[in-house]
Short mmCIF file of C-alpha atoms in Angstrom, two decimals:
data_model
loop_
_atom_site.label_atom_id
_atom_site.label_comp_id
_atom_site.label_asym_id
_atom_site.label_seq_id
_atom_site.Cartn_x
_atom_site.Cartn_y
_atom_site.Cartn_z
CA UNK I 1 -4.00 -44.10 -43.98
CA UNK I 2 -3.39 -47.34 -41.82
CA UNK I 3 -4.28 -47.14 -37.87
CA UNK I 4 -0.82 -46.55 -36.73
CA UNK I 5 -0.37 -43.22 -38.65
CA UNK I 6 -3.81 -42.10 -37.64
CA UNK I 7 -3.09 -42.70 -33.99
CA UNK I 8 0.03 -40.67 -34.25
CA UNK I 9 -1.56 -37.59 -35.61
CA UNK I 10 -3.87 -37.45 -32.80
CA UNK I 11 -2.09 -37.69 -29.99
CA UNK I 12 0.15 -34.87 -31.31
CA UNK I 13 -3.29 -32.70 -31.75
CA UNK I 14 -4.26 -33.12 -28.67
CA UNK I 15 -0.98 -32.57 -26.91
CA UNK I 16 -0.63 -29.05 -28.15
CA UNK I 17 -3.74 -27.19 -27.01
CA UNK I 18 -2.74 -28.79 -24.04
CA UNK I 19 0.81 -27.01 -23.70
CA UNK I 20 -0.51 -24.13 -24.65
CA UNK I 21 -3.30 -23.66 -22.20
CA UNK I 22 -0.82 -24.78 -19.46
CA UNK I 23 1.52 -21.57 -20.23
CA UNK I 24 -1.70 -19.21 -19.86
CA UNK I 25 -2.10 -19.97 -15.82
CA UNK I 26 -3.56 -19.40 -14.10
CA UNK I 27 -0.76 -20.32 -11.03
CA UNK I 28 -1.64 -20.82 -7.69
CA UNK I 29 0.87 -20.30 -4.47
CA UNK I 30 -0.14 -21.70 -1.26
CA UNK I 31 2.61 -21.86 1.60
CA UNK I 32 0.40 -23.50 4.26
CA UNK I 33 -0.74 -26.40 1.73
CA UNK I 34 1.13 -29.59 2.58
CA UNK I 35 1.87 -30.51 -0.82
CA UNK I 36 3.52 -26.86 -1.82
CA UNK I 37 6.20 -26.95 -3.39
CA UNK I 38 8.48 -24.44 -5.99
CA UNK I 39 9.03 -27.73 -8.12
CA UNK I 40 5.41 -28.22 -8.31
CA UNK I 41 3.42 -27.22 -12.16
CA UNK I 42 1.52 -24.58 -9.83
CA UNK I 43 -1.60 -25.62 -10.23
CA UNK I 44 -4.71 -24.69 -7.28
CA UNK I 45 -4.14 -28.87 -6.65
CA UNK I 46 -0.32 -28.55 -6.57
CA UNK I 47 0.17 -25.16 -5.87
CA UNK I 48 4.25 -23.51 -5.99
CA UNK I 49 5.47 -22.30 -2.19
CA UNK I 50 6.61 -19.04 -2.18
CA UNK I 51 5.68 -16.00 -4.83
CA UNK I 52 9.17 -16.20 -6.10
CA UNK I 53 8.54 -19.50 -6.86
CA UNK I 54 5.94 -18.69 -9.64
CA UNK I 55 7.36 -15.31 -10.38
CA UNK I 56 10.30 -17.74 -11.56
CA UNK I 57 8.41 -20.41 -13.38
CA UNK I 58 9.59 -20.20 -17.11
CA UNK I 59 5.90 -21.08 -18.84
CA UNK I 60 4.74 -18.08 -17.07
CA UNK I 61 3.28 -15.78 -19.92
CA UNK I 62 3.49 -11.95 -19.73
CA UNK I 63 0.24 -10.84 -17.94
CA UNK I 64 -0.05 -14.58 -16.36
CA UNK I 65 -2.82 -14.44 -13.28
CA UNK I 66 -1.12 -15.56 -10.27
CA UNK I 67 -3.62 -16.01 -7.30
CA UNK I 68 -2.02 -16.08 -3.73
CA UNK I 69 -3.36 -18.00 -0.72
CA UNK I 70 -3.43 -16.46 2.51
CA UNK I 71 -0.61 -16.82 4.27
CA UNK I 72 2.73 -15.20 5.74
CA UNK I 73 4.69 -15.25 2.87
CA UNK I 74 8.54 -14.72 4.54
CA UNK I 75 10.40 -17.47 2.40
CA UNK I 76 12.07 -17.15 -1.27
CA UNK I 77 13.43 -14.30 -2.92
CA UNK I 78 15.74 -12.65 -5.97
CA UNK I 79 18.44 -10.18 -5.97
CA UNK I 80 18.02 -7.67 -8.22
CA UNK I 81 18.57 -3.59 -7.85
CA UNK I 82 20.94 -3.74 -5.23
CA UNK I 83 19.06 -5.69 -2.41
CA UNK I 84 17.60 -9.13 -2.08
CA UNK I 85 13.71 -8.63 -2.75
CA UNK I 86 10.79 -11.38 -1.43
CA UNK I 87 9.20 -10.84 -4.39
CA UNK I 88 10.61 -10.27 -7.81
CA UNK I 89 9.02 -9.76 -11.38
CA UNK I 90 10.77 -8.55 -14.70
CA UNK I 91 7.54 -9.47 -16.78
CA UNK I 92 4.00 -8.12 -16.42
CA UNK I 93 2.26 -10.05 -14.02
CA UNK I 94 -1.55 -9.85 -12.58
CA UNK I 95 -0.81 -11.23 -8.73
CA UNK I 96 -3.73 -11.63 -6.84
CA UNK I 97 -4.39 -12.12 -3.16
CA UNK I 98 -7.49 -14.51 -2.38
CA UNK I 99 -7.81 -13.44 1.16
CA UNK I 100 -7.05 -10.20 0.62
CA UNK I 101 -4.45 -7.47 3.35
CA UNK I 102 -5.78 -9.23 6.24
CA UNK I 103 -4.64 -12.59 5.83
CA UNK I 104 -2.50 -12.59 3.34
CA UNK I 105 1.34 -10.67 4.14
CA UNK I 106 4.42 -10.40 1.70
CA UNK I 107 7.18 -10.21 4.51
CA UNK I 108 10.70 -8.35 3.80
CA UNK I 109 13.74 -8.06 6.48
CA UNK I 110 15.84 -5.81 8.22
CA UNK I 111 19.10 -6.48 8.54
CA UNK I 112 19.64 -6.17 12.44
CA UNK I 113 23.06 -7.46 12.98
CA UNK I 114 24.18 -4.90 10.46
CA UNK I 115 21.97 -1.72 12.24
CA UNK I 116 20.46 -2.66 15.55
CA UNK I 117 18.38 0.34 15.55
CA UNK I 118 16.85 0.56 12.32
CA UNK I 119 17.16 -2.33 10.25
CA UNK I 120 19.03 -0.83 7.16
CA UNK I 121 21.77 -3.11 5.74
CA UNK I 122 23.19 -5.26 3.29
CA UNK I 123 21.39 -8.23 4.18
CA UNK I 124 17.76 -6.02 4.05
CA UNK I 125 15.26 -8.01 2.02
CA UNK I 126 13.25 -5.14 0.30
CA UNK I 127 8.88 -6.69 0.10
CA UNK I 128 8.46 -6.33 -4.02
CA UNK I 129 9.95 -4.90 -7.28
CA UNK I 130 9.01 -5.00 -10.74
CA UNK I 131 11.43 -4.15 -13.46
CA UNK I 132 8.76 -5.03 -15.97
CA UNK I 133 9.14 -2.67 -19.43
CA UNK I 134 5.85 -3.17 -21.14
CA UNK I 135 3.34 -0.05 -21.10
CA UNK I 136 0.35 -2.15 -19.64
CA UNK I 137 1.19 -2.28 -15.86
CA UNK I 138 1.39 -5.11 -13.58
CA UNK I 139 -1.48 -5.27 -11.17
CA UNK I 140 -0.82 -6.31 -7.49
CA UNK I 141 -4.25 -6.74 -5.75
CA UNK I 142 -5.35 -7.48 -2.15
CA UNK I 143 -1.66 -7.75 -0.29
CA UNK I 144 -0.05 -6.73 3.01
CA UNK I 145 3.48 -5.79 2.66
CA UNK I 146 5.21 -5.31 5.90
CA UNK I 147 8.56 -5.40 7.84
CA UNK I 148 10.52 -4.61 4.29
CA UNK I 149 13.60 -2.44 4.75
CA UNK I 150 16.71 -1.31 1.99
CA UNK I 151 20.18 -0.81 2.17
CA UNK I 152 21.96 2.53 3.59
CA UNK I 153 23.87 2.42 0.66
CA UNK I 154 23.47 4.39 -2.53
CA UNK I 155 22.36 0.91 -3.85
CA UNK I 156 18.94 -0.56 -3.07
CA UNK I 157 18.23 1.80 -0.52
CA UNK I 158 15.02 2.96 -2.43
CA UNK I 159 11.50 1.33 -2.37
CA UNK I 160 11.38 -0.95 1.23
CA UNK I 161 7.91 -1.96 0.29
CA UNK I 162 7.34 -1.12 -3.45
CA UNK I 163 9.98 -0.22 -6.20
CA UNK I 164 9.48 0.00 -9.66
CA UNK I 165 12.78 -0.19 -11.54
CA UNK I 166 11.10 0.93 -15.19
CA UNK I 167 11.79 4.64 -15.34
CA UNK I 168 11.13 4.80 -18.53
CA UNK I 169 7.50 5.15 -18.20
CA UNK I 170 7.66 5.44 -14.25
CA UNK I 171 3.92 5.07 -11.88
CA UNK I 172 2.31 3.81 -14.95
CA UNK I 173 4.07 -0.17 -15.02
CA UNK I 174 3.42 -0.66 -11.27
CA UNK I 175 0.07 -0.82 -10.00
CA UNK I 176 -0.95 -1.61 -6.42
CA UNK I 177 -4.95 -2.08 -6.01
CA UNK I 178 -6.49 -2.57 -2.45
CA UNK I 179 -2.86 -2.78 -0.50
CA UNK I 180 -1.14 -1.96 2.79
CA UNK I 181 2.18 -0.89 3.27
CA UNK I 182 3.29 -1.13 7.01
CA UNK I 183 6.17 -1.60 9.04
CA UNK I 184 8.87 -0.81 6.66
CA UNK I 185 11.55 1.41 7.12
CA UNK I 186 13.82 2.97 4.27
CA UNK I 187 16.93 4.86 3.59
CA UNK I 188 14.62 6.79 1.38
CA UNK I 189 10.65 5.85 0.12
CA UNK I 190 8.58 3.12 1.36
CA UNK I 191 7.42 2.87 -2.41
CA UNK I 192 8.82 4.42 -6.09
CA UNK I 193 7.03 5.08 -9.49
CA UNK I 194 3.84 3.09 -8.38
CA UNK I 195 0.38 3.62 -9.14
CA UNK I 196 -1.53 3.05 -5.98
CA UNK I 197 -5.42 3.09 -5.74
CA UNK I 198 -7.21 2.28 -2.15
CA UNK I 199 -4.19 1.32 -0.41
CA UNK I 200 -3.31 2.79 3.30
CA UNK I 201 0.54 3.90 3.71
CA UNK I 202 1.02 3.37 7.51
CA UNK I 203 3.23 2.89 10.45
CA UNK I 204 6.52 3.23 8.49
CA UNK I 205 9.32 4.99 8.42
CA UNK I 206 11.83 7.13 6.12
CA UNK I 207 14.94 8.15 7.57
CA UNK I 208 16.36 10.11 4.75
CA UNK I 209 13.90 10.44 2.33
CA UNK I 210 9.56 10.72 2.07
CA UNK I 211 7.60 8.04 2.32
CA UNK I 212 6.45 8.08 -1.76
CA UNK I 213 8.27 9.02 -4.56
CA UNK I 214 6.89 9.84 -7.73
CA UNK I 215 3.72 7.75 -7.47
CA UNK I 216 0.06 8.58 -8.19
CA UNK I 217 -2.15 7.97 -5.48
CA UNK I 218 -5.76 7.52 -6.17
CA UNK I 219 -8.39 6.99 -2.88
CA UNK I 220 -5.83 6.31 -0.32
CA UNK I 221 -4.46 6.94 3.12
CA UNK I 222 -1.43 8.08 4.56
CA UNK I 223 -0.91 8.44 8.25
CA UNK I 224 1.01 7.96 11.24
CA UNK I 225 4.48 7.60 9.16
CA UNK I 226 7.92 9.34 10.50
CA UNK I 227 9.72 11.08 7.58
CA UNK I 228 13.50 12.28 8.00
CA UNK I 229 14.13 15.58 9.50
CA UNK I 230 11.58 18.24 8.13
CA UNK I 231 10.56 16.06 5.23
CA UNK I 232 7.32 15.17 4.70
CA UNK I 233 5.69 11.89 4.21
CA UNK I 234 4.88 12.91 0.06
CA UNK I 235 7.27 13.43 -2.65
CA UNK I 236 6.54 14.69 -6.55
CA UNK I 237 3.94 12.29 -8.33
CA UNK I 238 0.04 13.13 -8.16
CA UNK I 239 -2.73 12.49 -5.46
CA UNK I 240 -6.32 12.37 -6.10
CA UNK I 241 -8.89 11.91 -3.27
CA UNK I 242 -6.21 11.32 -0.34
CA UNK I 243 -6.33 11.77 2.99
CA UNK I 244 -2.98 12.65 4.27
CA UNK I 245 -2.91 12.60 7.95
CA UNK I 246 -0.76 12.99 11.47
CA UNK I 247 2.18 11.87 9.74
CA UNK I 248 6.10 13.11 11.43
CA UNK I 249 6.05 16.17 9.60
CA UNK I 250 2.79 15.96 7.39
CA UNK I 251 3.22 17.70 4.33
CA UNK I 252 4.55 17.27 0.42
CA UNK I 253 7.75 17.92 -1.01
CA UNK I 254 6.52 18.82 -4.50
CA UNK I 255 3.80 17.29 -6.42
CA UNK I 256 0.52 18.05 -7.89
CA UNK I 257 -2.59 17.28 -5.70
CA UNK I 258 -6.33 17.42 -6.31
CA UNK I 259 -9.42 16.81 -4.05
CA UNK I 260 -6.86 15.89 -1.12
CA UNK I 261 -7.41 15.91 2.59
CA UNK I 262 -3.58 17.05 4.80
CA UNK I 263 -4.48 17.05 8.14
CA UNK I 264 -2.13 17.68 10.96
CA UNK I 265 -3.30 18.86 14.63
CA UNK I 266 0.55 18.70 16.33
CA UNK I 267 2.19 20.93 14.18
CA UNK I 268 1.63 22.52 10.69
CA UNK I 269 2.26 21.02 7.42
CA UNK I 270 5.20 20.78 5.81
CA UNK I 271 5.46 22.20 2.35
CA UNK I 272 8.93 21.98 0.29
CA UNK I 273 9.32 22.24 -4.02
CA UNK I 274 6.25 23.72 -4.45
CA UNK I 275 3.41 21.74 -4.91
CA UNK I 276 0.17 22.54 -6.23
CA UNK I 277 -3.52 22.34 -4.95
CA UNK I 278 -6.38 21.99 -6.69
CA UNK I 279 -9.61 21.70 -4.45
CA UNK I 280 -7.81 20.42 -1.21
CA UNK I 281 -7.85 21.30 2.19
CA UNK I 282 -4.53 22.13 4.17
CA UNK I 283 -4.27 22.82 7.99
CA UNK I 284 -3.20 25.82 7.32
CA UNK I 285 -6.29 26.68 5.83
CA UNK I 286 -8.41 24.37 7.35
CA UNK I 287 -7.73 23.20 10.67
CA UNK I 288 -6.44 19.74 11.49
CA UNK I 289 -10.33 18.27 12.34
CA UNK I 290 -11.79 16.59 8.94
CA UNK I 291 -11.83 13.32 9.46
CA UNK I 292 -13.31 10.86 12.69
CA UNK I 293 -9.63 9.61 13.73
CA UNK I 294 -6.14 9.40 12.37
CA UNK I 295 -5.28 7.16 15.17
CA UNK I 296 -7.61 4.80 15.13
CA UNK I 297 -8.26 4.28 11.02
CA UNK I 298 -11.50 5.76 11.25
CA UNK I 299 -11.10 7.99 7.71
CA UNK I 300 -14.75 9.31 7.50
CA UNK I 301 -15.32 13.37 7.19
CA UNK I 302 -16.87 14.84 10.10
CA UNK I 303 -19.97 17.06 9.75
CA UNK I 304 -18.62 20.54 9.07
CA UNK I 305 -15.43 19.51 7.85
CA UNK I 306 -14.21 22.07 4.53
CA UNK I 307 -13.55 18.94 2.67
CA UNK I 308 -17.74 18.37 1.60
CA UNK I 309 -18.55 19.24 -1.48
CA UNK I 310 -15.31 21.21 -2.60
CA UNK I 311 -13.98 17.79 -4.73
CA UNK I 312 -13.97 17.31 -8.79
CA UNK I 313 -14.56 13.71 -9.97
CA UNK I 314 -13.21 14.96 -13.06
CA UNK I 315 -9.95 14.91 -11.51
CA UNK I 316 -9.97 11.85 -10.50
CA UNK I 317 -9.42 10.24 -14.15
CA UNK I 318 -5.86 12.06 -13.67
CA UNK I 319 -4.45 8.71 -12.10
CA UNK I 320 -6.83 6.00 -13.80
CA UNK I 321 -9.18 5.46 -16.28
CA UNK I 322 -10.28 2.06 -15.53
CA UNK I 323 -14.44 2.62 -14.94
CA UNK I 324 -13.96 -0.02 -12.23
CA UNK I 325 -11.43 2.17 -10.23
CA UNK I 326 -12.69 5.19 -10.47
CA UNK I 327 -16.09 4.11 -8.95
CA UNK I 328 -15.33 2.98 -5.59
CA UNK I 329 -13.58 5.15 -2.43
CA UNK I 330 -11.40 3.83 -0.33
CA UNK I 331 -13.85 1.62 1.53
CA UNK I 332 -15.60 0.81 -1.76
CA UNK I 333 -18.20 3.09 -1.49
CA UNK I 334 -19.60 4.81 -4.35
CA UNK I 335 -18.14 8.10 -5.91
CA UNK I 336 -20.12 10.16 -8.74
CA UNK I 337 -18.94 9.89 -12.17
CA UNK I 338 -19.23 13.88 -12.57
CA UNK I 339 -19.88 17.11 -10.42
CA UNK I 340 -18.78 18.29 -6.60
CA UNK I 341 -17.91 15.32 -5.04
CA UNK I 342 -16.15 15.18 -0.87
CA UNK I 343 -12.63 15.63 -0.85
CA UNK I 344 -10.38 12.84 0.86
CA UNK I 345 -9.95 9.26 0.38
CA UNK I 346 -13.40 8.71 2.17
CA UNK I 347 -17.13 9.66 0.62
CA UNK I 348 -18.91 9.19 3.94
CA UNK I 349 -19.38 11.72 6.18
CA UNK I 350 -20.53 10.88 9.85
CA UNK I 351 -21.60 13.39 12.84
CA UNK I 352 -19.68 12.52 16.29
CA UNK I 353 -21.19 12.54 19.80
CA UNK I 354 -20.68 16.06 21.97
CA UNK I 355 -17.66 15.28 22.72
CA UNK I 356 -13.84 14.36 21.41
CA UNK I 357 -10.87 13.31 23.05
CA UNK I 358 -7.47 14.45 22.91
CA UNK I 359 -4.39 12.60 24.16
CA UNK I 360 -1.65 14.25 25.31
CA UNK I 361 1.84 12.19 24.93
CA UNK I 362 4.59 14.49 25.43
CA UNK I 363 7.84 12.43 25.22
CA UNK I 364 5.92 9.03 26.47
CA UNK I 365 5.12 6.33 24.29
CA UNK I 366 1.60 4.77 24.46
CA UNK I 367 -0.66 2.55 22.55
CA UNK I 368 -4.43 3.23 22.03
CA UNK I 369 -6.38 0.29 21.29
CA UNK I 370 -3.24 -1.09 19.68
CA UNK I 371 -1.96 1.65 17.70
CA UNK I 372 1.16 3.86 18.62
CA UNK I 373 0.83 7.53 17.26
CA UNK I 374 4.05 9.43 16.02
CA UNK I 375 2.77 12.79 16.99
CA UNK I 376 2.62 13.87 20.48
CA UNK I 377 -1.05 14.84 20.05
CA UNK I 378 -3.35 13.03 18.78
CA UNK I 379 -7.27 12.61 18.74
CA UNK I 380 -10.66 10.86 18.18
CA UNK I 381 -14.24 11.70 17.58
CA UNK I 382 -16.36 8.86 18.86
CA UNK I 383 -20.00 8.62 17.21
CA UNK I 384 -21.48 7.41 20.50
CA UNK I 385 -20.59 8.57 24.47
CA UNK I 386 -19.79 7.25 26.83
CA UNK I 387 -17.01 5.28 25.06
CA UNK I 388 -14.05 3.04 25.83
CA UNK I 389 -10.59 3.06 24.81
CA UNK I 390 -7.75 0.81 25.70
CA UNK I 391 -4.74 3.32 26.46
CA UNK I 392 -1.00 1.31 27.42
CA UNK I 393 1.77 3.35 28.33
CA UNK I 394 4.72 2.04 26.51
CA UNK I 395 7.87 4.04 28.14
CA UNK I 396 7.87 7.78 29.96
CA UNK I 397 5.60 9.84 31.33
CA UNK I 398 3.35 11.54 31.88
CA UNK I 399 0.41 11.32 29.98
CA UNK I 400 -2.95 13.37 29.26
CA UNK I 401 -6.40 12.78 28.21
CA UNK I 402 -8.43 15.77 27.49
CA UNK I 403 -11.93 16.00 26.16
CA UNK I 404 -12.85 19.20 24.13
#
């Protein structure tokens, strides 16, 4: 074989293990990186811009690792399901936030010229949806998704955060790890047919619809959302070690739930197309005071509380089986494998100083150290007295504090 002919043969060898590792990923985005670009090969040195930007990128394989920078991700997009969505996947796709929910925010639209009030239009751009059709889900770790809204149209108006277009095998494709949903407001749902472990559901709203539909819920938190008229903030699916809390009503509209927390101290719970309860506490029952403060995202069980000791980790293998999952609460800390176990999203369990505080709102409107409740009422066990807290009045009066 002469040297020509040689040389050839390997250049061609080494050019194809090269093509093929390229299709594997891993793809980096990174929006605040001067060199990002959605033209770029999406590599960590030339990273794409936008999500879209590598959810588009034809050598992406199905199950592809896609790690996101932090960053305010407001830019790019796909129509598909009846709304424009920031983020859009029809393949399997492991996306991956390197900052994690702090720092790193996948940013829908409202459509204000369209509804002034609420947001809901046409021109809505929806946070995510997968319309992936493979049995092994999509994982979507460590994001923010916030300001999303839908249509208020029969089309698209499902989903402002999270939709999963696969009904064919429904929560199971979709899988949100370690997320927050906040700020989004919906015809009907903030998320559809997702599987969501650790993630907090709050400050959104629902106008004619809940706040989940048909979604298993594994270690997370839902509170402080507003519902439509008499319909709570749940709807079908499963929960497993929630805490459910001060949401406008709180409640469920069917579903099956097991080692959950639904606490509600202005007003009772909701409960519409019979759900079931297996080893969970219900104001009704209960009381509304399990857990340190709604208000103030302080989910940890207060000495006394029903919810010790009343939970089944068996149950909790009902919405994952993934060892990794199953192992960690809501603020990673450890569950047991088997036996009694706390229900509610969190393990800990912490005793509060002599006193707590209600605060009366009536019809006002007032922030306490940043956060505005829905409820009229609502409340906080400190763990050390005397103790400070920032209260704003935002519109109205009066307003109440009362310690009990």
């Amino acid at each position: 074989m002469n040297k020509e002919k040689q040389l050839v043969i390997l250049t061609t060898m080494m050019v194809i293990p090269f093509a093929v590792c390229a299709a594997n990923g891993p793809w980096y985005v990174d929006k605040n990186d001067p060199n990002a670009s959605d033209l770029n090969p999406g590599t960590e040195a030339l990273p794409f811009k936008t999500i879209q930007g590598a959810m588009d990128n034809s050598a992406r394989g199905w199950g592809d690792f896609v790690y996101v920078k932090p960053g305010y991700y407001d830019e790019g997009g796909a129509f598909a399901g009846g709304i424009t969505n920031r983020v859009y996947s029809n393949k399997r796709v492991n996306l991956v936030a390197t900052g994690g929910p702090s720092r790193t925010f996948i940013v829908g639209a409202g459509d204000w010229a369209h509804d002034p009030v609420n947001g809901l239009g046409p021109a809505a751009v929806r946070c995510f949806m997968s319309e992936d059709t493979t049995e092994t889900p999509s994982m979507i770790t460590g994001f923010t998704f916030m300001g999303g809204a839908t249509t208020d149209t029969a089309l698209g108006n499902w989903g402002a955060a999270a939709f999963n277009n696969n009904s064919k095998n429904g929560a199971a494709t979709l899988r949100l790890v370690d997320c927050v949903i906040s700020n989004c407001t919906a015809t009907s749902y903030f998320a559809r047919r997702a599987t969501l472990v650790r993630c907090l559901i709050s400050e959104n709203r629902s106008l004619g619809g809940a706040g989940t539909r048909d979604c298993g819920m594994l270690d997370c938190v839902i509170v402080n959302n507003k519902g439509g008229t008499g319909i709570p903030p749940i709807s079908g699916g499963m929960t497993c070690n929630c805490t459910i809390a001060e949401n406008d009503p709180n409640g469920s509209d069917g579903g099956e739930h097991f080692n959950t927390i639904f606490s509600a101290v202005s007003g009772a719970d909701v409960w519409t197309g019979s759900p079931s309860f297996t080893a969970c506490v219900r104001t009704s029952d209960d009381g509304g005071f399990h857990i340190a403060s709604p208000l103030l995202h302080d989910f940890r069980l207060l000495t006394g509380s029903s919810a010790i000791g009343i939970g089944d980790a068996n149950h909790r293998a009902k919405i994952v089986s993934d060892a990794s999952l199953l192992a960690e609460d809501y603020l990673h800390g450890p569950v047991a494998e088997t036996g009694a176990i706390n229900a509610g999203a969190v393990q800990t369990v912490m005793r509060p100083a002599a006193a707590g505080l209600f605060f009366h709102s009536g019809a006002v409107r007032v922030s306490i150290d940043g956060r505005i409740p829905v409820r009229m009422r609502s409340y906080v066990f400190p763990e050390s007295w005397p103790t400070q807290y920032q209260v704003r009045i935002v519109s109205g009066e009066p307003f109440g504090i009362e310690r009990f």
